[in-house]
């Protein structure tokens, strides 16, 4: 029996995956629970990742003609009532504002006062309130398309929360578009899903499966929901983004009409699409290890940390100057539109210093001591492989962007291989059930491609028996004759089954 | 009597300044009222201005070591109760969440359900909730300073609202810092006020007076509130930003303690500072005219609009190609870190097209027809001066950034002159009263520098008699013997009086 290797995170992934996740988040200094039930505090290291996501994604939106706007936080109760399916989906879990001031309570302290004539809902999503505006803005086909996005906080009351993955308040972007034709709206739905795919794969280094949701998993009120699904290390699926074709459903609810080219009054066709801070939860679970967070360079708050070797009570001028010079040289390099960001950590706290940066997942760590300076070398550690080696200092500076690209690519390829190694085609019901029945903890099954007849009953039975759901009907699933994994009826496509977050 | 000149905005500033403001906002397509009481919809043209403000200010914050973070939208009622003064200031006007779901009402429709054990307040500002986190993060002097900023939405229930100037929900940034010493916290308070001054003057072209608030105008719970005040065209003051030195008051309320270098337990010294979408209201009122919005180039959503002269039913290929080539040439120029942004408007709607862009305040309009193309010229109109002239096309492209700088500077200098022309030193009480008693509508008095004894009674009397307040005790007001404008007691400084937004 080998000696147990000490890891920076306790427990390890295998020992207790959910707890490992919480400890990684905590140790990385990304966020913490707040005193407000279900809400988290996003600390600077975590928020900088969100800012990097925002900046890049926002630029991609704008390239497709989308413009940002801002709509009210509050939605009148009557607006939710307009959309029967919509409210069924959100009424169970929303924050309701009923008063507009506080007054002194008889028993001391304060109590709500000034009851509102109509309660307001803190937005769980903004289809209804944006629909109201679109209705005003649309009179002719010339006013279409309307292509909007909003970066905002939304609230969906949650009883069981996990930082980044499921919180009562979360940050997201929600895109909303209105079009003159069905074709254009369908095209926009897929265009945004493609954009999300590109973003998540290239920036977060998370490979995804693209597809369509089954009817039961659709957004409330949507004609069609498309999504991207990523595999976490425990082999569960995480939905990293959705893009909805809403048909004329919301246009009818919000009266978004226009005069078409033939001079007839018509309803617009709308879409909505969103991604959230949940992506960060996915990023953590895909790449991190038993030593803590691993952040892909493209979204890392900083790329390199320099750890000068400080002599207690000695003269550290030379090493500090050398560290500053190295930082300056690195910051002259541009990595995908961003300056190479460098931290210098000169805290005198021994080995804990290096571990802090391992746990924060910074892509590259550099140790720099008098001997390195004399040799014009650096001692480099990569967070992705944990490989450490001495390196010529000039070469390091000149190849830093290549090193970062290599880290980014290594993370993506590793995640892709992991998913491929854990994706199976299964045609036998017993085999399917056996696989998921033994699934638990870190080893949470697999992605399974199986035939499905299309019936909600079969879907429901599998969900009830195994807590396994149809994550999506993948776009690249070939037409193929087969038998439903549940009822044996004929099927023409395999769909993706998995346990999910 | 001269002929009445037709203006794009009705009424004019002189006719009805408040109504003029609303019409300018509406005609510029910046925002509109929403169906939610007191909340507005910020449309793409308005939101792009806020994005430009955010990007620039955020970079300035980060240069001073500030990092962004995100704290919960909701604040438990008990947190507000901790801060007696604080709650006095905000309890009158806050949105209170009392329930966490909806259920079917007997009379049909939905009603609030799931009453919360403790009501939650939608943040009016985040001192108390951020204080809670700082308390956890601070154990040693080595953990200080903590320099945080948050871009967020906040809610202060308002009965009378005006778009951008006063809305129940608004967007802002709130900075919060904690320091080991009083000196450092005071220095940070002023550093951020300087940053705001630089930002508002350079980006929004709004000259400001910097100073300290009197006790009655301080932020609830602050030891000292500093501010910047700008003069609107109706001669009222608008507070464009505040920076508060909070002493140890909030540190005591939130228990932000640390071990100092001597090993003793001490309370931290904190600051907070904020600016909001209100700045946009100020920008509108300082620069706009009777033809609509005027946007300073540094924050303009787009810098140039090209209006190709289109022949109905004719072949417009050449003019459209020429417009696209001009756009491409302009977009190769960089104006203060941003590509020169160009719109092409080829709508066939006659003269309304040009007026739309006047009303939207775009800095430069270019008309481009076959004759211009033949002559390699453009016909340019500047929004700041409304001057129009033909110009060599290459020269226009090569000097566009100079033209934009000149517009920016013209706007600032004009606003500065206007303020100087309308700022008076008054030592006679009757004169002071006479000036403000006749103030109304567009001609709302002036900035008046008068002596004040420092008593809250005199301040209160003037406020009651004239609706005039002490906007600030300007930092550059010289030491000077004088008599209080209200009571005649001795005074050593002039303070700035004005009617205010």
Short mmCIF file of C-alpha atoms in Angstrom, two decimals, chain B residues 47-498:
data_model
loop_
_atom_site.label_atom_id
_atom_site.label_comp_id
_atom_site.label_asym_id
_atom_site.label_seq_id
_atom_site.Cartn_x
_atom_site.Cartn_y
_atom_site.Cartn_z
CA UNK B 47 -26.91 52.42 -21.45
CA UNK B 48 -23.91 52.77 -23.76
CA UNK B 49 -23.10 56.05 -22.01
CA UNK B 50 -23.19 54.26 -18.67
CA UNK B 51 -20.93 51.51 -20.07
CA UNK B 52 -18.42 54.13 -21.19
CA UNK B 53 -18.54 55.72 -17.75
CA UNK B 54 -18.08 52.34 -16.10
CA UNK B 55 -15.15 51.24 -18.23
CA UNK B 56 -13.17 54.42 -17.70
CA UNK B 57 -13.93 54.86 -14.01
CA UNK B 58 -13.30 51.20 -13.29
CA UNK B 59 -9.82 51.45 -14.82
CA UNK B 60 -9.13 54.51 -12.67
CA UNK B 61 -10.21 52.66 -9.52
CA UNK B 62 -8.02 49.68 -10.32
CA UNK B 63 -5.00 51.90 -10.83
CA UNK B 64 -5.32 52.92 -7.19
CA UNK B 65 -5.36 49.29 -6.02
CA UNK B 66 -9.12 48.90 -5.67
CA UNK B 67 -10.59 45.49 -6.53
CA UNK B 68 -14.16 44.71 -7.50
CA UNK B 69 -16.33 42.30 -5.56
CA UNK B 70 -20.03 41.52 -5.26
CA UNK B 71 -22.21 41.44 -2.14
CA UNK B 72 -25.83 40.30 -1.66
CA UNK B 73 -28.76 42.34 -2.94
CA UNK B 74 -30.65 41.67 0.28
CA UNK B 75 -29.81 42.95 3.73
CA UNK B 76 -31.41 41.38 6.82
CA UNK B 77 -33.58 43.84 8.71
CA UNK B 78 -31.50 43.31 11.87
CA UNK B 79 -28.40 44.67 10.06
CA UNK B 80 -30.06 47.99 9.46
CA UNK B 81 -31.11 48.09 13.10
CA UNK B 82 -27.42 47.91 14.11
CA UNK B 83 -26.80 51.37 12.72
CA UNK B 84 -29.20 53.75 14.39
CA UNK B 85 -28.27 56.80 12.30
CA UNK B 86 -27.99 54.78 9.17
CA UNK B 87 -31.46 53.35 9.49
CA UNK B 88 -32.97 56.76 10.24
CA UNK B 89 -31.58 57.81 6.88
CA UNK B 90 -32.84 54.86 4.85
CA UNK B 91 -35.80 53.31 6.67
CA UNK B 92 -38.23 55.78 5.19
CA UNK B 93 -37.68 54.64 1.66
CA UNK B 94 -36.77 51.01 1.14
CA UNK B 95 -38.18 47.96 -0.61
CA UNK B 96 -39.00 45.20 1.88
CA UNK B 97 -39.09 41.52 0.89
CA UNK B 98 -41.42 39.64 3.21
CA UNK B 99 -42.29 36.45 1.27
CA UNK B 100 -40.41 33.91 -0.81
CA UNK B 101 -43.07 32.45 -3.07
CA UNK B 102 -46.49 32.94 -4.64
CA UNK B 103 -49.57 30.79 -4.40
CA UNK B 104 -53.02 30.81 -5.95
CA UNK B 105 -55.36 33.30 -4.33
CA UNK B 106 -58.96 32.31 -3.55
CA UNK B 107 -60.21 35.22 -5.64
CA UNK B 108 -58.07 34.07 -8.60
CA UNK B 109 -54.59 35.21 -9.55
CA UNK B 110 -51.62 34.92 -7.22
CA UNK B 111 -50.73 36.13 -3.75
CA UNK B 112 -47.54 36.23 -1.68
CA UNK B 113 -46.83 33.11 0.39
CA UNK B 114 -44.00 31.66 2.47
CA UNK B 115 -43.51 34.52 4.90
CA UNK B 116 -39.89 35.05 5.87
CA UNK B 117 -38.92 34.81 9.54
CA UNK B 118 -36.93 38.02 9.09
CA UNK B 119 -37.80 40.56 6.40
CA UNK B 120 -35.05 41.45 3.92
CA UNK B 121 -34.32 44.95 2.67
CA UNK B 122 -33.28 45.50 -0.93
CA UNK B 123 -29.93 47.28 -0.45
CA UNK B 124 -30.13 51.08 -0.42
CA UNK B 125 -26.33 50.99 0.11
CA UNK B 126 -24.09 48.18 1.36
CA UNK B 127 -22.09 49.47 4.34
CA UNK B 128 -23.64 47.04 6.80
CA UNK B 129 -23.40 43.89 4.69
CA UNK B 130 -19.87 44.68 3.50
CA UNK B 131 -18.90 45.51 7.08
CA UNK B 132 -19.92 41.98 8.05
CA UNK B 133 -17.48 40.54 5.50
CA UNK B 134 -14.68 42.95 6.39
CA UNK B 135 -15.06 41.90 9.99
CA UNK B 136 -14.33 38.30 8.98
CA UNK B 137 -11.42 39.20 6.71
CA UNK B 138 -9.55 41.39 9.15
CA UNK B 139 -7.46 39.92 11.93
CA UNK B 140 -4.08 41.61 11.61
CA UNK B 141 -2.80 44.97 10.37
CA UNK B 142 -1.31 42.91 7.52
CA UNK B 143 -4.87 42.35 6.21
CA UNK B 144 -5.33 46.09 5.77
CA UNK B 145 -6.07 48.11 3.80
CA UNK B 146 -9.04 46.39 2.18
CA UNK B 147 -9.97 48.31 -0.97
CA UNK B 148 -13.25 47.20 -2.52
CA UNK B 149 -15.66 48.45 -5.12
CA UNK B 150 -19.00 47.09 -6.29
CA UNK B 151 -20.99 47.99 -9.43
CA UNK B 152 -24.58 47.32 -8.48
CA UNK B 153 -28.23 48.26 -8.52
CA UNK B 154 -29.66 49.82 -5.36
CA UNK B 155 -33.19 50.79 -4.35
CA UNK B 156 -34.42 53.81 -2.44
CA UNK B 157 -38.15 54.16 -2.67
CA UNK B 158 -39.01 57.53 -4.17
CA UNK B 159 -42.40 59.13 -4.50
CA UNK B 160 -41.44 61.73 -7.09
CA UNK B 161 -39.06 60.42 -9.68
CA UNK B 162 -37.27 61.83 -12.73
CA UNK B 163 -35.32 59.69 -15.13
CA UNK B 164 -31.61 59.46 -14.25
CA UNK B 165 -31.94 62.14 -11.55
CA UNK B 166 -34.07 60.31 -9.05
CA UNK B 167 -35.40 56.81 -9.56
CA UNK B 168 -36.37 54.14 -7.07
CA UNK B 169 -33.88 51.72 -8.55
CA UNK B 170 -30.63 53.10 -9.85
CA UNK B 171 -27.23 51.82 -10.95
CA UNK B 172 -24.13 52.92 -9.13
CA UNK B 173 -20.72 51.99 -7.87
CA UNK B 174 -20.02 51.94 -4.18
CA UNK B 175 -16.47 51.79 -2.90
CA UNK B 176 -15.73 50.55 0.61
CA UNK B 177 -12.33 50.58 2.23
CA UNK B 178 -10.92 49.70 5.66
CA UNK B 179 -7.63 51.02 7.01
CA UNK B 180 -5.34 50.61 10.00
CA UNK B 181 -5.02 54.34 10.64
CA UNK B 182 -7.21 57.39 10.58
CA UNK B 183 -4.73 59.26 8.38
CA UNK B 184 -4.82 56.58 5.72
CA UNK B 185 -8.64 56.52 5.66
CA UNK B 186 -8.84 60.32 5.41
CA UNK B 187 -6.31 60.23 2.61
CA UNK B 188 -8.32 57.58 0.73
CA UNK B 189 -11.51 59.64 1.16
CA UNK B 190 -9.84 62.58 -0.57
CA UNK B 191 -8.04 60.45 -3.13
CA UNK B 192 -11.38 59.12 -4.35
CA UNK B 193 -12.92 62.59 -4.40
CA UNK B 194 -9.97 63.70 -6.55
CA UNK B 195 -10.54 60.74 -8.82
CA UNK B 196 -14.23 61.67 -9.19
CA UNK B 197 -13.28 65.27 -9.91
CA UNK B 198 -10.89 64.23 -12.63
CA UNK B 199 -13.38 61.80 -14.09
CA UNK B 200 -16.37 64.14 -14.14
CA UNK B 201 -14.40 67.08 -15.49
CA UNK B 202 -12.43 65.17 -18.12
CA UNK B 203 -14.99 62.62 -19.26
CA UNK B 204 -18.34 64.31 -18.70
CA UNK B 205 -16.92 67.82 -19.33
CA UNK B 206 -18.68 69.02 -16.17
CA UNK B 207 -16.73 71.45 -14.01
CA UNK B 208 -17.28 70.81 -10.30
CA UNK B 209 -16.77 72.50 -6.94
CA UNK B 210 -15.06 70.21 -4.43
CA UNK B 211 -15.78 70.51 -0.75
CA UNK B 212 -17.11 69.19 2.51
CA UNK B 213 -20.75 68.79 3.48
CA UNK B 214 -22.14 70.56 6.52
CA UNK B 215 -23.16 68.28 9.37
CA UNK B 216 -26.83 68.20 8.40
CA UNK B 217 -26.06 67.12 4.84
CA UNK B 218 -23.69 64.29 5.78
CA UNK B 219 -24.22 60.67 4.88
CA UNK B 220 -26.02 58.98 7.81
CA UNK B 221 -23.30 57.72 10.14
CA UNK B 222 -20.34 59.46 8.46
CA UNK B 223 -17.76 61.56 10.31
CA UNK B 224 -17.21 63.60 7.20
CA UNK B 225 -18.81 63.70 3.76
CA UNK B 226 -16.95 65.27 0.85
CA UNK B 227 -18.61 65.92 -2.48
CA UNK B 228 -18.42 67.41 -5.93
CA UNK B 229 -21.14 69.82 -7.01
CA UNK B 230 -21.88 70.90 -10.57
CA UNK B 231 -24.03 73.76 -11.86
CA UNK B 232 -26.90 72.84 -14.16
CA UNK B 233 -28.16 75.30 -16.78
CA UNK B 234 -31.03 76.34 -14.52
CA UNK B 235 -28.33 77.33 -12.00
CA UNK B 236 -29.25 74.65 -9.53
CA UNK B 237 -26.53 72.43 -8.08
CA UNK B 238 -26.30 68.71 -8.68
CA UNK B 239 -24.18 66.49 -6.45
CA UNK B 240 -22.21 64.34 -8.87
CA UNK B 241 -20.33 62.17 -6.38
CA UNK B 242 -19.61 61.76 -2.68
CA UNK B 243 -16.75 60.30 -0.68
CA UNK B 244 -17.28 59.61 3.02
CA UNK B 245 -14.83 59.27 5.87
CA UNK B 246 -16.73 56.99 8.22
CA UNK B 247 -14.31 57.15 11.15
CA UNK B 248 -14.60 54.05 13.35
CA UNK B 249 -18.37 54.29 13.43
CA UNK B 250 -19.17 51.46 11.02
CA UNK B 251 -16.17 49.44 12.21
CA UNK B 252 -17.72 49.50 15.69
CA UNK B 253 -21.16 48.61 14.35
CA UNK B 254 -19.80 45.71 12.29
CA UNK B 255 -16.96 44.76 14.65
CA UNK B 256 -14.15 45.32 12.14
CA UNK B 257 -11.19 44.86 14.48
CA UNK B 258 -7.55 43.94 13.93
CA UNK B 259 -4.35 43.46 15.86
CA UNK B 260 -2.15 46.46 15.22
CA UNK B 261 1.65 46.43 14.95
CA UNK B 262 1.92 46.90 18.72
CA UNK B 263 -0.17 43.74 19.19
CA UNK B 264 -3.24 45.57 20.46
CA UNK B 265 -6.79 45.01 19.30
CA UNK B 266 -8.07 48.09 17.42
CA UNK B 267 -11.04 49.15 15.31
CA UNK B 268 -10.42 49.82 11.64
CA UNK B 269 -11.13 53.19 9.97
CA UNK B 270 -13.43 52.96 7.01
CA UNK B 271 -14.50 55.00 3.98
CA UNK B 272 -17.18 54.71 1.34
CA UNK B 273 -17.66 56.58 -1.92
CA UNK B 274 -20.15 56.48 -4.72
CA UNK B 275 -21.36 57.79 -8.04
CA UNK B 276 -24.44 56.74 -9.96
CA UNK B 277 -26.49 56.99 -13.13
CA UNK B 278 -27.43 60.41 -11.71
CA UNK B 279 -24.22 61.69 -13.31
CA UNK B 280 -25.90 61.08 -16.66
CA UNK B 281 -28.77 63.33 -15.56
CA UNK B 282 -26.19 66.00 -14.73
CA UNK B 283 -24.44 65.55 -18.05
CA UNK B 284 -27.74 66.01 -19.87
CA UNK B 285 -28.61 69.19 -17.97
CA UNK B 286 -25.17 70.78 -18.30
CA UNK B 287 -24.66 70.38 -22.04
CA UNK B 288 -27.95 69.88 -23.83
CA UNK B 289 -29.84 72.61 -25.67
CA UNK B 290 -33.24 73.32 -27.17
CA UNK B 291 -32.51 70.87 -29.97
CA UNK B 292 -31.92 68.00 -27.57
CA UNK B 293 -29.13 66.01 -26.04
CA UNK B 294 -25.46 66.95 -26.39
CA UNK B 295 -23.07 64.12 -25.42
CA UNK B 296 -19.39 64.77 -24.71
CA UNK B 297 -17.28 62.69 -27.13
CA UNK B 298 -15.41 60.88 -24.35
CA UNK B 299 -18.59 59.08 -23.26
CA UNK B 300 -20.60 59.16 -26.49
CA UNK B 301 -22.00 55.79 -27.62
CA UNK B 302 -20.88 56.74 -31.13
CA UNK B 303 -18.81 59.69 -32.30
CA UNK B 304 -19.86 60.18 -35.90
CA UNK B 305 -23.00 59.47 -37.89
CA UNK B 306 -22.78 59.30 -41.66
CA UNK B 307 -25.96 60.30 -43.47
CA UNK B 308 -25.64 59.18 -47.10
CA UNK B 309 -27.86 61.17 -49.48
CA UNK B 310 -30.12 58.49 -50.88
CA UNK B 311 -32.08 58.83 -54.11
CA UNK B 312 -35.45 57.14 -53.85
CA UNK B 313 -35.65 54.44 -56.49
CA UNK B 314 -32.21 55.40 -57.80
CA UNK B 315 -28.93 53.51 -57.74
CA UNK B 316 -27.31 54.30 -54.41
CA UNK B 317 -24.46 51.82 -54.64
CA UNK B 318 -21.74 54.44 -55.00
CA UNK B 319 -22.82 56.58 -52.08
CA UNK B 320 -23.31 53.57 -49.82
CA UNK B 321 -19.90 52.18 -50.73
CA UNK B 322 -18.35 55.56 -50.10
CA UNK B 323 -20.07 55.76 -46.69
CA UNK B 324 -18.80 52.32 -45.73
CA UNK B 325 -15.27 53.25 -46.82
CA UNK B 326 -15.45 56.43 -44.73
CA UNK B 327 -16.65 54.47 -41.73
CA UNK B 328 -13.79 51.99 -42.13
CA UNK B 329 -11.22 54.81 -42.40
CA UNK B 330 -12.57 56.51 -39.26
CA UNK B 331 -12.61 53.26 -37.31
CA UNK B 332 -8.88 52.97 -37.82
CA UNK B 333 -8.46 56.01 -35.57
CA UNK B 334 -8.33 55.63 -31.82
CA UNK B 335 -9.88 58.28 -29.59
CA UNK B 336 -8.68 57.98 -25.99
CA UNK B 337 -8.36 54.22 -26.08
CA UNK B 338 -11.57 53.63 -27.99
CA UNK B 339 -12.02 53.11 -31.72
CA UNK B 340 -13.82 56.06 -33.33
CA UNK B 341 -17.35 54.67 -33.39
CA UNK B 342 -19.38 55.40 -36.51
CA UNK B 343 -23.04 54.88 -37.36
CA UNK B 344 -24.42 54.92 -40.89
CA UNK B 345 -28.09 55.90 -41.14
CA UNK B 346 -29.53 55.21 -44.58
CA UNK B 347 -33.20 55.42 -43.62
CA UNK B 348 -35.28 57.14 -46.27
CA UNK B 349 -37.26 59.43 -43.94
CA UNK B 350 -36.27 62.91 -45.16
CA UNK B 351 -35.15 65.65 -42.78
CA UNK B 352 -36.30 63.71 -39.72
CA UNK B 353 -33.20 61.57 -40.12
CA UNK B 354 -30.73 64.38 -39.40
CA UNK B 355 -32.87 65.68 -36.55
CA UNK B 356 -32.93 62.25 -34.93
CA UNK B 357 -29.15 62.43 -34.57
CA UNK B 358 -29.21 66.03 -33.39
CA UNK B 359 -31.63 64.96 -30.66
CA UNK B 360 -29.44 62.00 -29.77
CA UNK B 361 -26.52 64.38 -29.30
CA UNK B 362 -23.96 62.58 -31.45
CA UNK B 363 -20.84 64.82 -31.60
CA UNK B 364 -20.37 64.87 -35.40
CA UNK B 365 -22.79 64.44 -38.31
CA UNK B 366 -21.57 63.90 -41.85
CA UNK B 367 -23.70 64.32 -44.94
CA UNK B 368 -22.38 62.50 -47.95
CA UNK B 369 -23.78 62.87 -51.46
CA UNK B 370 -22.58 62.31 -55.04
CA UNK B 371 -21.14 65.85 -55.25
CA UNK B 372 -19.15 65.35 -52.01
CA UNK B 373 -17.80 62.09 -53.36
CA UNK B 374 -16.77 63.76 -56.63
CA UNK B 375 -14.99 66.52 -54.70
CA UNK B 376 -13.49 64.16 -52.09
CA UNK B 377 -15.19 66.28 -49.46
CA UNK B 378 -17.68 65.82 -46.63
CA UNK B 379 -20.28 68.14 -45.18
CA UNK B 380 -19.76 68.19 -41.42
CA UNK B 381 -21.97 69.47 -38.59
CA UNK B 382 -20.71 69.72 -35.01
CA UNK B 383 -23.28 69.17 -32.28
CA UNK B 384 -21.58 71.48 -29.74
CA UNK B 385 -21.62 74.63 -31.88
CA UNK B 386 -24.14 73.51 -34.52
CA UNK B 387 -21.68 74.88 -37.11
CA UNK B 388 -21.81 73.24 -40.50
CA UNK B 389 -19.16 73.34 -43.19
CA UNK B 390 -17.73 71.46 -46.12
CA UNK B 391 -14.35 69.86 -45.46
CA UNK B 392 -11.75 67.85 -47.34
CA UNK B 393 -12.51 64.20 -46.71
CA UNK B 394 -8.92 63.12 -46.00
CA UNK B 395 -8.40 66.05 -43.68
CA UNK B 396 -11.58 65.11 -41.83
CA UNK B 397 -10.42 61.53 -41.35
CA UNK B 398 -6.94 62.61 -40.30
CA UNK B 399 -8.14 65.19 -37.80
CA UNK B 400 -11.21 63.42 -36.38
CA UNK B 401 -9.64 62.85 -32.96
CA UNK B 402 -8.61 66.53 -32.80
CA UNK B 403 -12.14 67.56 -33.73
CA UNK B 404 -13.54 65.35 -30.97
CA UNK B 405 -11.04 66.74 -28.45
CA UNK B 406 -12.03 70.24 -29.49
CA UNK B 407 -15.72 69.45 -28.96
CA UNK B 408 -14.96 67.95 -25.55
CA UNK B 409 -12.97 71.03 -24.58
CA UNK B 410 -15.56 73.46 -25.92
CA UNK B 411 -18.24 71.79 -23.81
CA UNK B 412 -16.12 71.97 -20.68
CA UNK B 413 -15.08 75.58 -21.19
CA UNK B 414 -18.63 76.66 -21.96
CA UNK B 415 -19.94 74.99 -18.81
CA UNK B 416 -17.13 76.51 -16.76
CA UNK B 417 -17.82 80.00 -18.07
CA UNK B 418 -21.52 79.56 -17.39
CA UNK B 419 -20.82 78.59 -13.81
CA UNK B 420 -18.37 81.44 -13.30
CA UNK B 421 -20.81 83.93 -14.81
CA UNK B 422 -23.43 82.70 -12.37
CA UNK B 423 -21.41 82.51 -9.18
CA UNK B 424 -21.51 85.52 -6.86
CA UNK B 425 -20.03 86.52 -3.53
CA UNK B 426 -22.79 88.08 -1.45
CA UNK B 427 -22.35 89.67 1.97
CA UNK B 428 -25.72 91.38 2.34
CA UNK B 429 -28.62 89.35 3.66
CA UNK B 430 -31.28 91.31 1.77
CA UNK B 431 -29.40 90.89 -1.47
CA UNK B 432 -29.07 87.15 -0.75
CA UNK B 433 -32.79 86.80 -0.04
CA UNK B 434 -33.78 88.97 -3.01
CA UNK B 435 -31.73 86.86 -5.40
CA UNK B 436 -33.28 83.59 -4.35
CA UNK B 437 -36.82 84.97 -3.85
CA UNK B 438 -37.09 85.86 -7.50
CA UNK B 439 -35.50 82.55 -8.57
CA UNK B 440 -37.77 80.22 -10.46
CA UNK B 441 -38.01 78.01 -13.51
CA UNK B 442 -34.99 78.29 -15.78
CA UNK B 443 -33.48 81.14 -13.82
CA UNK B 444 -33.05 79.33 -10.55
CA UNK B 445 -30.81 81.73 -8.74
CA UNK B 446 -27.06 81.22 -8.77
CA UNK B 447 -24.16 79.70 -6.90
CA UNK B 448 -23.65 82.11 -4.01
CA UNK B 449 -20.50 82.22 -1.88
CA UNK B 450 -21.43 83.69 1.47
CA UNK B 451 -20.19 83.60 5.02
CA UNK B 452 -21.74 81.15 7.43
CA UNK B 453 -21.20 80.95 11.18
CA UNK B 454 -21.34 77.15 11.23
CA UNK B 455 -24.63 76.88 13.11
CA UNK B 456 -27.27 74.38 12.04
CA UNK B 457 -29.95 76.91 12.99
CA UNK B 458 -28.87 79.43 10.36
CA UNK B 459 -28.57 76.67 7.78
CA UNK B 460 -32.07 75.47 8.63
CA UNK B 461 -33.56 78.97 8.48
CA UNK B 462 -32.20 79.64 5.02
CA UNK B 463 -33.41 76.27 3.84
CA UNK B 464 -36.88 76.94 5.22
CA UNK B 465 -37.10 80.50 3.91
CA UNK B 466 -35.63 79.97 0.46
CA UNK B 467 -35.21 76.23 -0.22
CA UNK B 468 -31.54 77.04 -0.52
CA UNK B 469 -28.94 74.75 1.06
CA UNK B 470 -25.24 74.71 1.77
CA UNK B 471 -23.97 72.57 -1.09
CA UNK B 472 -20.50 72.37 0.39
CA UNK B 473 -17.72 74.15 2.21
CA UNK B 474 -15.36 74.40 -0.77
CA UNK B 475 -11.80 73.20 -0.19
CA UNK B 476 -10.42 76.21 -2.03
CA UNK B 477 -12.45 78.75 -0.06
CA UNK B 478 -9.80 81.01 1.53
CA UNK B 479 -9.63 81.81 5.25
CA UNK B 480 -11.28 85.22 5.50
CA UNK B 481 -13.00 87.17 8.27
CA UNK B 482 -16.66 87.89 7.67
CA UNK B 483 -20.18 87.87 9.08
CA UNK B 484 -22.70 85.03 8.74
CA UNK B 485 -25.17 85.82 5.96
CA UNK B 486 -28.01 84.75 8.23
CA UNK B 487 -27.22 85.82 11.82
CA UNK B 488 -24.28 88.18 11.38
CA UNK B 489 -22.05 86.27 13.81
CA UNK B 490 -18.41 86.04 12.87
CA UNK B 491 -17.33 83.53 10.23
CA UNK B 492 -13.97 82.53 8.79
CA UNK B 493 -14.99 81.03 5.51
CA UNK B 494 -17.44 81.41 2.69
CA UNK B 495 -19.56 78.40 1.84
CA UNK B 496 -21.43 77.52 -1.35
CA UNK B 497 -25.18 78.12 -1.29
CA UNK B 498 -27.55 77.01 -4.03
#
